[in-house]
Every structure is written in structure tokens, then in C-alpha cells.
Amino acid sequence: MPPLPLPASRRAFLESLAAGSVAWLLSARARGQAPAERKLGIALCGLGNYARGQLAPALRLTQHCELRGVITGSREKGQAWAREFGFPEKHIYSYATMARLIDNPAIDIVYVVTPNSLHAEHTSAAAWAGKHVICEKPMANSVADCNAMLAACRANRVKLSIGYRLQFEPHYRELKRLAREQDFGPFRKMTGGLAFTIRQRVWRIEKAMAGGGPLMDIGIYCLQAACMAADTSGEAHPTFAPVAVQAREHPKQRPDLFRDVEEGLDWRMEFANGATGEFTTSYNGGMDKFRAEAEKGWYELAPAFQYGGLKVTTSKGPPGVGMPPPSQQAVQIDDFARCVKEGRESPVSGEMGRRDMVIIEAIYRSIAQGGRRVEVKV
Ligand code: NAD
């Protein structure tokens, strides 16, 4: 996705912080407790586009944590980051020296932002160094890798969260509220898609690195939104899933480019209560939309999945969606820092990342079996 400008002063960020955060702080004060003031230290593992363009700026806005180290293949890049973000050079690690993080009490959390195929290795390395982990989506390239990551985090008693930034975004909080309170009735039909065009070879279109094509990278957002809308508890439970999926791969316009991953695909999700989701994802085109329909109305986002500027329309006119934060990532990261401080599980846990990989594997299995309906068992 093209990077969006980060608006905003710290003040604007604070003003627009999720009401929940403010309420938490006030209630802690009211109970006479000192709010947990100590900022946790974060080390970014992988200093590519997303780390540079989104996560590093977000970590200047977070209240509960800050950037204190990096894990990178380039010592020079690490030194430049250390100068820019004001942490000591001894907080620069390579992928091979990650185990030494165990001796660094200034780093509490490792944020894994490397290509998908490396998520499992880097998450496990961080866990064995005793660090809590945020891992970017998709959690890994297979359910088996997700299981290994969960086991490593359990064995070391560290928390694991996935970089599902939109779960904290006001338009999606409103979607979850509608799913729970059913102003329009329960959502019955979800549709939409996410697509952009890739014109040259990058790791995102190499199966060994990316695990798959656009489904792994961007279709996963549609899948997440559909589960949020279909889960009538409104809690976006981490193992809530469709009962079955069916999928069809798009014919390739550029088989030379998309050698071993799909260029695009359509899929259908079938939920236990009869609700359905029908989506498309592609690296050849442009689309960014999500719509949830119920008997008495509908809720639509377009664009639906960007870093900012989401637009909502509903059958009842503009809904009372809270002001979007200047950085979705700052809210997401701060929530995890609070989870660590308060000893609670992240709402976007490793179990949720694993759930999504189970669904994705079922979608690929359906394609491999000529579009057959495949049951999903999380
Ligand atoms: P990128 O290619 O820009 O960065 C990847 C980084 O990993 C680079 O710094 C690269 O040097 C490093 N790396 C380490 N070992 C490598 C290897 N063997 N091969 C290639 N690179 C290696 O990618 P990105 O766009 O920053 O994406 C990184 C991760 O973040 C992906 O998992 C992606 O899905 C995720 N992401 C999430 C969002 C979101 O909105 N949550 C947005 C973009 C990317």
C-alpha cells in the first residue's frame, strides 16, 4: 500500500486517542493507582518500508513504549537509526545476534517486520531471548509455523500479538459495535476487495518468501473485516472463523511475473449463522472496499484498508464514528505495551494470526481442488 502522510502533532494524537485509553487512565487515577508510567523499550526487527514509513514515526507518538533498538542486516543502517532515534549502538543487533537480546533489560518487546517467511524464525528468536513480540501480518507462511511460534512464546511466557492495526481503528470499532448491537440486524452478507498492481519482481510475489500472493499480503484484511462483522459477540474473538470457504484463482495476465503465486483470486466465506463473505484480491488492478449488509441496513467503507482517510457510508447516513488517530500503528503498538504492563492478552493475539492462516490455507486448498467447498477447522 502506498504510505500515507503521518499528520499530526503529539497533541492531536492525544486528543484523538481511543476513548478507551483515556477512560483506562482516568479509572486508574480514580482508584488511586499510579498509572504505569515506565515506557517499555521496543526493538524493530527489519528496517524496510513499513518499519521506516509507519512504525518508526508511530513510535514517536506512543505513550507506553518507545524505540530503543533495532535488529538489522546492515550495521551502518543500524547506526544511522541509533543516531536518529537516540538509542545507544549497543542496542543494534543483527539477525544472527538476536539471542543476545536476553542480556538487554532496556528492550521489552521485539516488533518483527521482516518478509513473511522470516516471521517464524524471528518471532521464536525474540521469544527465546525473553522478549514479548509483535509480529507483522501474515503471522507466518503456514499453520505449522504459527504453531511453532505460539509454542515458543508459551515456553518463554512472553506475549504475542499480530500487527492488525485496523482492529483498533474507529471505523472498525464501529463495525464491531454494529455486529454486537445489531442496529441493522445481524450482518448477513459481506463483500469487497483489496487490490493494487505489482509490475516487477519483489519478494511479495515469490512463494518461498511471501507464502502466497495477494491473499497473504492484502486479502487478509478482507478476511479480518468479514470475521469482525460476522462475529455477533462484537468481541472479534481470536478463533471465530467461517465454517467453510470456496475459492477461484483469476487467470494470469502476467504469468512471467506471477510464476508461483496467484495474481489474484476470489473467495467465499460461509459462517455458521448463514452469513457469507465474498471477496476479491489482486496484484493486478485497484480496489479498496468493504461492505456489510443486514436486513435493515448496511455499512460500507471505501477506502477501507488504508493507513488513514477511511470513508464510511451507511444506509442511515453518517454514523457516529470517533475521530481517526493520526497513526493507527501508534494506537495498536500502545495497546500491546499496555497488555504487557497489565498482564492481559492482546485482542489481536497469536491465536488470531493462526486463525487467519488456517482460513488462508483452506482457501488455497479449495483452489488446488478446483474450487471445491473446504471446511475450516480452527
Ligand atoms: P520490505 O521489503 O520493505 O522490508 C523488509 C525488511 O526485511 C528489509 O529491511 C530487509 O532488509 C529485511 N530482510 C531481512 N532478511 C531479509 C531477506 N532474507 N530477504 C529480504 N529482506 C530481508 O517489506 P515491508 O513492506 O516493510 O514488509 C515487511 C512486513 O511487514 C511484511 O510481513 C508485510 O506483510 C508487513 N506489512 C504490514 C503492513 C500493515 O499495514 N500491517 C504494511 C506493510 C507491510
Tab-separated table of C-alpha atoms and ligand atoms in Angstrom:
chain	number	residue	atom	x	y	z
A	1	MET	CA	0.000	0.000	0.000
A	2	PRO	CA	1.332	3.484	-0.695
A	3	PRO	CA	2.481	5.171	2.512
A	4	LEU	CA	0.143	7.865	3.742
A	5	PRO	CA	1.480	11.022	5.344
A	6	LEU	CA	1.549	10.955	9.095
A	7	PRO	CA	-0.305	14.055	10.182
A	8	ALA	CA	-0.157	15.445	13.387
A	9	SER	CA	1.327	16.760	16.397
A	10	ARG	CA	1.544	14.754	19.547
A	11	ARG	CA	-1.276	16.939	20.839
A	12	ALA	CA	-3.640	15.984	18.008
A	13	PHE	CA	-2.788	12.371	18.641
A	14	LEU	CA	-3.575	12.653	22.337
A	15	GLU	CA	-6.847	14.432	21.608
A	16	SER	CA	-7.954	11.695	19.277
A	17	LEU	CA	-6.722	8.748	21.300
A	18	ALA	CA	-9.249	5.998	21.659
A	19	ALA	CA	-11.756	6.814	24.354
A	20	GLY	CA	-10.884	3.508	25.983
A	21	SER	CA	-7.296	4.582	26.669
A	22	VAL	CA	-8.380	7.810	28.280
A	23	ALA	CA	-11.038	6.026	30.312
A	24	TRP	CA	-8.445	3.498	31.471
A	25	LEU	CA	-6.106	6.245	32.624
A	26	LEU	CA	-8.874	8.118	34.430
A	27	SER	CA	-10.211	4.994	36.103
A	28	ALA	CA	-6.685	4.069	37.294
A	29	ARG	CA	-6.350	7.537	38.817
A	30	ALA	CA	-9.821	7.316	40.367
A	31	ARG	CA	-8.842	4.046	42.010
A	32	GLY	CA	-5.839	5.825	43.488
A	33	GLN	CA	-3.385	3.766	41.441
A	34	ALA	CA	-0.365	5.336	39.875
A	35	PRO	CA	-0.675	4.782	36.122
A	36	ALA	CA	2.142	2.564	34.869
A	37	GLU	CA	4.459	5.364	33.746
A	38	ARG	CA	7.519	3.427	32.654
A	39	LYS	CA	7.813	3.324	28.910
A	40	LEU	CA	8.636	-0.099	27.540
A	41	GLY	CA	11.508	-0.449	25.072
A	42	ILE	CA	10.837	-1.710	21.546
A	43	ALA	CA	13.339	-3.082	19.047
A	44	LEU	CA	12.297	-3.161	15.400
A	45	CYS	CA	13.422	-6.328	13.617
A	46	GLY	CA	13.710	-5.481	9.894
A	47	LEU	CA	14.130	-1.890	8.769
A	48	GLY	CA	12.282	-1.913	5.440
A	49	ASN	CA	9.478	0.250	4.085
A	50	TYR	CA	6.848	-0.428	6.725
A	51	ALA	CA	9.271	-0.016	9.638
A	52	ARG	CA	10.686	3.190	8.167
A	53	GLY	CA	7.494	4.737	6.824
A	54	GLN	CA	4.955	3.793	9.504
A	55	LEU	CA	6.301	2.103	12.626
A	56	ALA	CA	9.216	4.416	13.414
A	57	PRO	CA	7.023	7.558	13.167
A	58	ALA	CA	4.343	5.783	15.237
A	59	LEU	CA	6.894	5.036	17.948
A	60	ARG	CA	7.467	8.780	18.344
A	61	LEU	CA	3.772	9.102	19.272
A	62	THR	CA	3.324	6.151	21.607
A	63	GLN	CA	2.760	6.855	25.291
A	64	HIS	CA	3.598	3.453	26.737
A	65	CYS	CA	6.671	2.457	24.729
A	66	GLU	CA	9.452	3.874	22.589
A	67	LEU	CA	12.023	2.752	20.020
A	68	ARG	CA	15.165	1.639	21.835
A	69	GLY	CA	16.886	-0.753	19.469
A	70	VAL	CA	16.994	-2.411	16.062
A	71	ILE	CA	17.743	-5.785	14.534
A	72	THR	CA	19.088	-5.341	11.035
A	73	GLY	CA	21.325	-6.926	8.404
A	74	SER	CA	23.184	-3.630	7.977
A	75	ARG	CA	25.318	-2.269	10.834
A	76	GLU	CA	25.543	1.123	9.057
A	77	LYS	CA	21.772	1.354	8.810
A	78	GLY	CA	21.509	0.462	12.493
A	79	GLN	CA	23.972	3.215	13.381
A	80	ALA	CA	22.005	5.770	11.378
A	81	TRP	CA	18.819	4.703	13.213
A	82	ALA	CA	20.618	4.890	16.580
A	83	ARG	CA	21.665	8.488	15.832
A	84	GLU	CA	18.227	9.465	14.576
A	85	PHE	CA	16.239	7.875	17.402
A	86	GLY	CA	18.727	8.427	20.215
A	87	PHE	CA	19.482	4.899	21.415
A	88	PRO	CA	22.979	3.524	22.117
A	89	GLU	CA	24.862	1.499	19.484
A	90	LYS	CA	24.959	-1.458	21.842
A	91	HIS	CA	21.200	-1.760	21.111
A	92	ILE	CA	21.936	-2.642	17.460
A	93	TYR	CA	21.674	-6.381	16.749
A	94	SER	CA	21.982	-8.479	13.619
A	95	TYR	CA	19.581	-11.354	12.838
A	96	ALA	CA	22.386	-13.703	13.910
A	97	THR	CA	22.922	-11.994	17.290
A	98	MET	CA	19.276	-11.667	18.334
A	99	ALA	CA	19.797	-14.204	21.128
A	100	ARG	CA	21.920	-11.579	22.912
A	101	LEU	CA	18.797	-9.506	23.479
A	102	ILE	CA	18.374	-11.666	26.565
A	103	ASP	CA	21.059	-9.549	28.261
A	104	ASN	CA	19.387	-6.244	27.427
A	105	PRO	CA	16.764	-5.247	30.010
A	106	ALA	CA	16.059	-1.984	28.144
A	107	ILE	CA	14.283	-3.924	25.393
A	108	ASP	CA	10.930	-5.402	26.412
A	109	ILE	CA	9.313	-6.005	23.029
A	110	VAL	CA	10.592	-7.035	19.594
A	111	TYR	CA	8.489	-5.942	16.595
A	112	VAL	CA	9.097	-8.369	13.694
A	113	VAL	CA	8.747	-6.567	10.330
A	114	THR	CA	10.738	-8.828	8.010
A	115	PRO	CA	9.378	-10.682	4.942
A	116	ASN	CA	6.686	-13.242	5.788
A	117	SER	CA	8.918	-16.318	5.516
A	118	LEU	CA	11.145	-14.978	8.317
A	119	HIS	CA	8.389	-14.178	10.819
A	120	ALA	CA	8.520	-17.613	12.447
A	121	GLU	CA	12.294	-17.623	12.889
A	122	HIS	CA	12.498	-14.055	14.189
A	123	THR	CA	9.486	-14.356	16.491
A	124	SER	CA	10.868	-17.532	18.047
A	125	ALA	CA	14.348	-15.991	18.428
A	126	ALA	CA	12.837	-12.985	20.228
A	127	ALA	CA	10.714	-15.227	22.455
A	128	TRP	CA	13.725	-17.354	23.428
A	129	ALA	CA	15.526	-14.110	24.324
A	130	GLY	CA	12.646	-13.486	26.747
A	131	LYS	CA	11.053	-10.639	24.779
A	132	HIS	CA	7.376	-10.058	24.078
A	133	VAL	CA	6.649	-9.966	20.353
A	134	ILE	CA	4.551	-8.057	17.877
A	135	CYS	CA	4.748	-9.867	14.547
A	136	GLU	CA	3.547	-8.352	11.300
A	137	LYS	CA	0.784	-9.951	9.244
A	138	PRO	CA	0.538	-12.554	7.886
A	139	MET	CA	1.715	-14.288	11.047
A	140	ALA	CA	3.711	-16.875	9.055
A	141	ASN	CA	3.652	-18.862	5.838
A	142	SER	CA	1.918	-21.896	7.315
A	143	VAL	CA	-0.211	-23.013	10.245
A	144	ALA	CA	2.660	-25.293	11.276
A	145	ASP	CA	4.926	-22.240	11.636
A	146	CYS	CA	2.199	-20.418	13.603
A	147	ASN	CA	2.033	-23.390	15.985
A	148	ALA	CA	5.807	-23.267	16.499
A	149	MET	CA	5.681	-19.516	17.197
A	150	LEU	CA	2.871	-19.937	19.728
A	151	ALA	CA	4.799	-22.756	21.402
A	152	ALA	CA	7.979	-20.641	21.632
A	153	CYS	CA	6.037	-17.751	23.201
A	154	ARG	CA	4.248	-20.061	25.639
A	155	ALA	CA	7.514	-21.780	26.639
A	156	ASN	CA	9.111	-18.415	27.428
A	157	ARG	CA	5.980	-16.872	28.978
A	158	VAL	CA	6.001	-13.930	26.609
A	159	LYS	CA	3.036	-12.341	24.853
A	160	LEU	CA	2.486	-12.428	21.114
A	161	SER	CA	0.447	-10.001	19.082
A	162	ILE	CA	-0.067	-9.556	15.321
A	163	GLY	CA	0.137	-6.175	13.559
A	164	TYR	CA	-3.591	-5.953	12.878
A	165	ARG	CA	-3.738	-2.159	13.081
A	166	LEU	CA	-7.345	-1.869	11.826
A	167	GLN	CA	-8.820	-3.745	14.780
A	168	PHE	CA	-8.177	-0.568	16.825
A	169	GLU	CA	-9.345	1.913	14.187
A	170	PRO	CA	-12.643	3.732	14.978
A	171	HIS	CA	-14.425	2.640	11.764
A	172	TYR	CA	-13.736	-0.989	12.680
A	173	ARG	CA	-14.657	-0.457	16.317
A	174	GLU	CA	-17.987	0.838	14.972
A	175	LEU	CA	-18.273	-2.266	12.743
A	176	LYS	CA	-17.760	-4.483	15.809
A	177	ARG	CA	-20.321	-2.435	17.764
A	178	LEU	CA	-22.867	-2.858	14.950
A	179	ALA	CA	-22.123	-6.595	14.859
A	180	ARG	CA	-22.845	-6.759	18.592
A	181	GLU	CA	-25.755	-4.324	18.999
A	182	GLN	CA	-27.300	-5.148	15.631
A	183	ASP	CA	-28.791	-1.735	14.786
A	184	PHE	CA	-29.378	-3.164	11.284
A	185	GLY	CA	-29.881	-6.746	12.437
A	186	PRO	CA	-27.088	-9.316	12.219
A	187	PHE	CA	-24.850	-8.832	9.179
A	188	ARG	CA	-25.772	-11.423	6.549
A	189	LYS	CA	-23.638	-10.543	3.539
A	190	MET	CA	-20.124	-9.115	3.416
A	191	THR	CA	-18.427	-8.130	0.159
A	192	GLY	CA	-15.426	-6.166	-1.030
A	193	GLY	CA	-11.827	-6.471	-2.015
A	194	LEU	CA	-8.330	-5.095	-1.926
A	195	ALA	CA	-6.083	-4.883	-4.965
A	196	PHE	CA	-3.122	-2.938	-6.305
A	197	THR	CA	-0.742	-3.509	-9.176
A	198	ILE	CA	2.734	-5.016	-8.937
A	199	ARG	CA	4.790	-4.611	-12.120
A	200	GLN	CA	8.182	-6.001	-11.123
A	201	ARG	CA	9.669	-8.893	-9.203
A	202	VAL	CA	9.735	-8.282	-5.459
A	203	TRP	CA	9.747	-10.722	-2.535
A	204	ARG	CA	5.961	-10.295	-2.244
A	205	ILE	CA	5.451	-12.403	-5.379
A	206	GLU	CA	7.928	-15.154	-4.521
A	207	LYS	CA	6.198	-18.065	-2.833
A	208	ALA	CA	9.249	-19.010	-0.762
A	209	MET	CA	9.363	-15.521	0.788
A	210	ALA	CA	5.730	-14.429	0.798
A	211	GLY	CA	3.982	-17.785	1.255
A	212	GLY	CA	1.484	-16.844	-1.457
A	213	GLY	CA	0.276	-13.878	-3.468
A	214	PRO	CA	-2.122	-11.019	-2.655
A	215	LEU	CA	-4.276	-13.195	-0.385
A	216	MET	CA	-1.424	-13.449	2.131
A	217	ASP	CA	-0.481	-9.793	1.880
A	218	ILE	CA	-3.694	-7.813	1.419
A	219	GLY	CA	-6.635	-10.206	1.054
A	220	ILE	CA	-6.057	-10.951	4.725
A	221	TYR	CA	-7.568	-7.526	5.551
A	222	CYS	CA	-10.887	-8.501	3.915
A	223	LEU	CA	-10.828	-11.794	5.757
A	224	GLN	CA	-10.285	-9.956	9.060
A	225	ALA	CA	-13.107	-7.484	8.367
A	226	ALA	CA	-15.518	-10.289	7.449
A	227	CYS	CA	-14.803	-12.104	10.712
A	228	MET	CA	-15.335	-8.870	12.680
A	229	ALA	CA	-18.712	-8.298	11.003
A	230	ALA	CA	-19.899	-11.901	11.318
A	231	ASP	CA	-18.936	-12.285	14.983
A	232	THR	CA	-22.167	-11.159	16.666
A	233	SER	CA	-20.462	-11.113	20.072
A	234	GLY	CA	-18.783	-7.921	18.788
A	235	GLU	CA	-15.630	-9.083	20.529
A	236	ALA	CA	-13.772	-10.183	17.373
A	237	HIS	CA	-12.928	-13.402	19.141
A	238	PRO	CA	-9.464	-14.653	18.052
A	239	THR	CA	-10.713	-18.080	16.980
A	240	PHE	CA	-14.048	-17.007	15.475
A	241	ALA	CA	-13.962	-18.295	11.884
A	242	PRO	CA	-16.101	-19.257	8.894
A	243	VAL	CA	-17.191	-22.895	8.767
A	244	ALA	CA	-16.188	-23.259	5.102
A	245	VAL	CA	-14.574	-21.440	2.172
A	246	GLN	CA	-14.545	-21.754	-1.608
A	247	ALA	CA	-12.118	-20.027	-3.966
A	248	ARG	CA	-11.250	-19.451	-7.608
A	249	GLU	CA	-7.957	-18.161	-8.965
A	250	HIS	CA	-8.005	-15.370	-11.577
A	251	PRO	CA	-6.473	-16.237	-14.955
A	252	LYS	CA	-2.943	-14.741	-15.032
A	253	GLN	CA	-2.386	-11.707	-17.273
A	254	ARG	CA	1.341	-11.742	-16.364
A	255	PRO	CA	2.409	-15.390	-15.913
A	256	ASP	CA	6.038	-14.288	-16.405
A	257	LEU	CA	5.762	-12.160	-13.254
A	258	PHE	CA	3.441	-14.282	-11.118
A	259	ARG	CA	5.312	-17.560	-11.540
A	260	ASP	CA	4.428	-19.435	-8.381
A	261	VAL	CA	1.818	-17.289	-6.615
A	262	GLU	CA	-1.680	-16.230	-7.624
A	263	GLU	CA	-2.033	-12.930	-9.458
A	264	GLY	CA	-5.494	-12.652	-7.969
A	265	LEU	CA	-8.334	-14.716	-6.586
A	266	ASP	CA	-11.969	-14.573	-5.465
A	267	TRP	CA	-13.171	-16.387	-2.404
A	268	ARG	CA	-16.341	-17.040	-0.465
A	269	MET	CA	-16.649	-17.492	3.293
A	270	GLU	CA	-19.608	-19.237	4.881
A	271	PHE	CA	-20.327	-18.607	8.584
A	272	ALA	CA	-22.225	-20.879	10.971
A	273	ASN	CA	-25.175	-18.443	11.219
A	274	GLY	CA	-25.634	-18.381	7.426
A	275	ALA	CA	-23.775	-15.094	6.867
A	276	THR	CA	-21.469	-15.041	3.856
A	277	GLY	CA	-18.433	-13.100	2.680
A	278	GLU	CA	-17.450	-12.715	-0.980
A	279	PHE	CA	-14.159	-11.011	-1.717
A	280	THR	CA	-11.562	-10.414	-4.352
A	281	THR	CA	-7.866	-9.670	-4.032
A	282	SER	CA	-5.318	-8.999	-6.727
A	283	TYR	CA	-1.890	-7.631	-7.624
A	284	ASN	CA	-3.341	-6.535	-10.971
A	285	GLY	CA	-5.888	-3.784	-10.524
A	286	GLY	CA	-7.134	-1.342	-7.957
A	287	MET	CA	-9.808	-1.876	-5.310
A	288	ASP	CA	-10.245	-0.958	-1.656
A	289	LYS	CA	-13.734	-1.589	-0.320
A	290	PHE	CA	-15.674	-3.420	2.382
A	291	ARG	CA	-19.457	-3.648	2.753
A	292	ALA	CA	-21.562	-5.437	5.340
A	293	GLU	CA	-25.304	-5.838	4.728
A	294	ALA	CA	-28.049	-6.769	7.152
A	295	GLU	CA	-31.830	-6.978	6.803
A	296	LYS	CA	-32.405	-3.386	7.989
A	297	GLY	CA	-29.367	-1.605	6.608
A	298	TRP	CA	-25.749	-1.628	5.521
A	299	TYR	CA	-22.316	-0.279	6.457
A	300	GLU	CA	-19.691	0.450	3.810
A	301	LEU	CA	-16.053	1.548	3.906
A	302	ALA	CA	-14.230	2.809	0.800
A	303	PRO	CA	-11.326	3.196	1.093
A	304	ALA	CA	-11.496	0.522	3.731
A	305	PHE	CA	-7.958	-0.625	4.494
A	306	GLN	CA	-5.564	2.336	4.220
A	307	TYR	CA	-3.374	3.825	6.957
A	308	GLY	CA	-5.784	6.765	7.162
A	309	GLY	CA	-8.588	8.508	5.287
A	310	LEU	CA	-11.110	5.675	5.613
A	311	LYS	CA	-14.542	6.759	4.399
A	312	VAL	CA	-17.792	5.363	5.710
A	313	THR	CA	-21.337	5.430	4.363
A	314	THR	CA	-24.333	3.664	5.849
A	315	SER	CA	-27.984	3.185	4.957
A	316	LYS	CA	-28.820	5.579	7.819
A	317	GLY	CA	-26.412	8.356	6.828
A	318	PRO	CA	-23.151	9.210	8.582
A	319	PRO	CA	-22.571	7.145	11.722
A	320	GLY	CA	-21.002	8.476	14.914
A	321	VAL	CA	-17.534	7.083	14.251
A	322	GLY	CA	-14.850	8.552	16.509
A	323	MET	CA	-12.057	10.686	15.099
A	324	PRO	CA	-9.386	8.503	13.458
A	325	PRO	CA	-5.996	8.670	15.154
A	326	PRO	CA	-3.059	10.284	13.340
A	327	SER	CA	-1.343	6.902	13.481
A	328	GLN	CA	-3.245	3.608	13.555
A	329	GLN	CA	0.058	1.916	14.339
A	330	ALA	CA	0.699	4.074	17.425
A	331	VAL	CA	-2.647	3.002	18.903
A	332	GLN	CA	-2.006	-0.656	18.006
A	333	ILE	CA	1.516	-0.670	19.490
A	334	ASP	CA	0.461	1.214	22.616
A	335	ASP	CA	-2.339	-1.282	23.195
A	336	PHE	CA	0.202	-4.100	23.185
A	337	ALA	CA	2.526	-2.211	25.549
A	338	ARG	CA	-0.437	-1.843	27.913
A	339	CYS	CA	-1.205	-5.564	27.554
A	340	VAL	CA	2.347	-6.306	28.684
A	341	LYS	CA	2.156	-3.842	31.584
A	342	GLU	CA	-1.266	-5.077	32.709
A	343	GLY	CA	-0.585	-8.778	32.119
A	344	ARG	CA	-3.507	-9.312	29.723
A	345	GLU	CA	-3.676	-10.943	26.300
A	346	SER	CA	-3.685	-8.816	23.184
A	347	PRO	CA	-7.047	-8.684	21.382
A	348	VAL	CA	-5.014	-9.313	18.200
A	349	SER	CA	-3.198	-12.317	19.588
A	350	GLY	CA	-1.078	-15.014	18.013
A	351	GLU	CA	-4.197	-17.215	18.120
A	352	MET	CA	-5.921	-14.730	15.818
A	353	GLY	CA	-2.926	-14.745	13.450
A	354	ARG	CA	-3.053	-18.539	13.433
A	355	ARG	CA	-6.829	-18.487	12.808
A	356	ASP	CA	-6.251	-16.378	9.702
A	357	MET	CA	-3.580	-18.773	8.425
A	358	VAL	CA	-5.995	-21.692	8.889
A	359	ILE	CA	-8.543	-19.823	6.734
A	360	ILE	CA	-5.899	-18.889	4.143
A	361	GLU	CA	-4.663	-22.482	3.871
A	362	ALA	CA	-8.280	-23.619	3.372
A	363	ILE	CA	-8.715	-21.031	0.576
A	364	TYR	CA	-5.567	-22.283	-1.209
A	365	ARG	CA	-6.729	-25.873	-0.724
A	366	SER	CA	-10.047	-25.005	-2.388
A	367	ILE	CA	-8.169	-23.595	-5.403
A	368	ALA	CA	-5.939	-26.677	-5.572
A	369	GLN	CA	-9.099	-28.814	-5.558
A	370	GLY	CA	-10.773	-26.941	-8.421
A	371	GLY	CA	-12.940	-24.632	-6.308
A	372	ARG	CA	-14.392	-27.296	-4.049
A	373	ARG	CA	-16.012	-26.208	-0.751
A	374	VAL	CA	-13.450	-26.743	2.007
A	375	GLU	CA	-14.343	-26.863	5.693
A	376	VAL	CA	-12.406	-24.635	8.066
A	377	LYS	CA	-11.327	-26.120	11.374
A	378	VAL	CA	-9.507	-23.701	13.662
B	1	NAD	P1	10.391	-4.523	2.948
B	1	NAD	O1	10.914	-5.413	1.880
B	1	NAD	O2	10.337	-3.060	2.669
B	1	NAD	O3	11.257	-4.718	4.285
B	1	NAD	C1	11.698	-5.974	4.730
B	1	NAD	C2	12.936	-5.815	5.592
B	1	NAD	O4	13.398	-7.114	5.959
B	1	NAD	C3	14.099	-5.106	4.860
B	1	NAD	O5	14.687	-4.191	5.726
B	1	NAD	C4	15.061	-6.243	4.561
B	1	NAD	O6	16.402	-5.816	4.555
B	1	NAD	C5	14.811	-7.178	5.737
B	1	NAD	N1	15.223	-8.546	5.466
B	1	NAD	C6	15.828	-9.335	6.366
B	1	NAD	N2	16.152	-10.520	5.837
B	1	NAD	C7	15.718	-10.486	4.560
B	1	NAD	C8	15.769	-11.426	3.493
B	1	NAD	N3	16.304	-12.643	3.651
B	1	NAD	N4	15.229	-11.057	2.320
B	1	NAD	C9	14.670	-9.856	2.145
B	1	NAD	N5	14.597	-8.910	3.135
B	1	NAD	C10	15.117	-9.232	4.323
B	1	NAD	O7	8.956	-5.083	3.360
B	1	NAD	P2	7.814	-4.311	4.164
B	1	NAD	O8	6.852	-3.731	3.213
B	1	NAD	O9	8.406	-3.427	5.178
B	1	NAD	O10	7.065	-5.563	4.836
B	1	NAD	C11	7.605	-6.238	5.956
B	1	NAD	C12	6.492	-6.966	6.687
B	1	NAD	O11	5.550	-6.012	7.151
B	1	NAD	C13	5.713	-7.956	5.822
B	1	NAD	O12	5.405	-9.102	6.564
B	1	NAD	C14	4.457	-7.213	5.472
B	1	NAD	O13	3.335	-8.081	5.254
B	1	NAD	C15	4.253	-6.357	6.698
B	1	NAD	N6	3.498	-5.125	6.393
B	1	NAD	C16	2.421	-4.832	7.128
B	1	NAD	C17	1.686	-3.698	6.863
B	1	NAD	C18	0.476	-3.359	7.704
B	1	NAD	O14	-0.283	-2.463	7.318
B	1	NAD	N7	0.278	-4.007	8.837
B	1	NAD	C19	2.049	-2.859	5.818
B	1	NAD	C20	3.191	-3.174	5.094
B	1	NAD	C21	3.915	-4.309	5.389
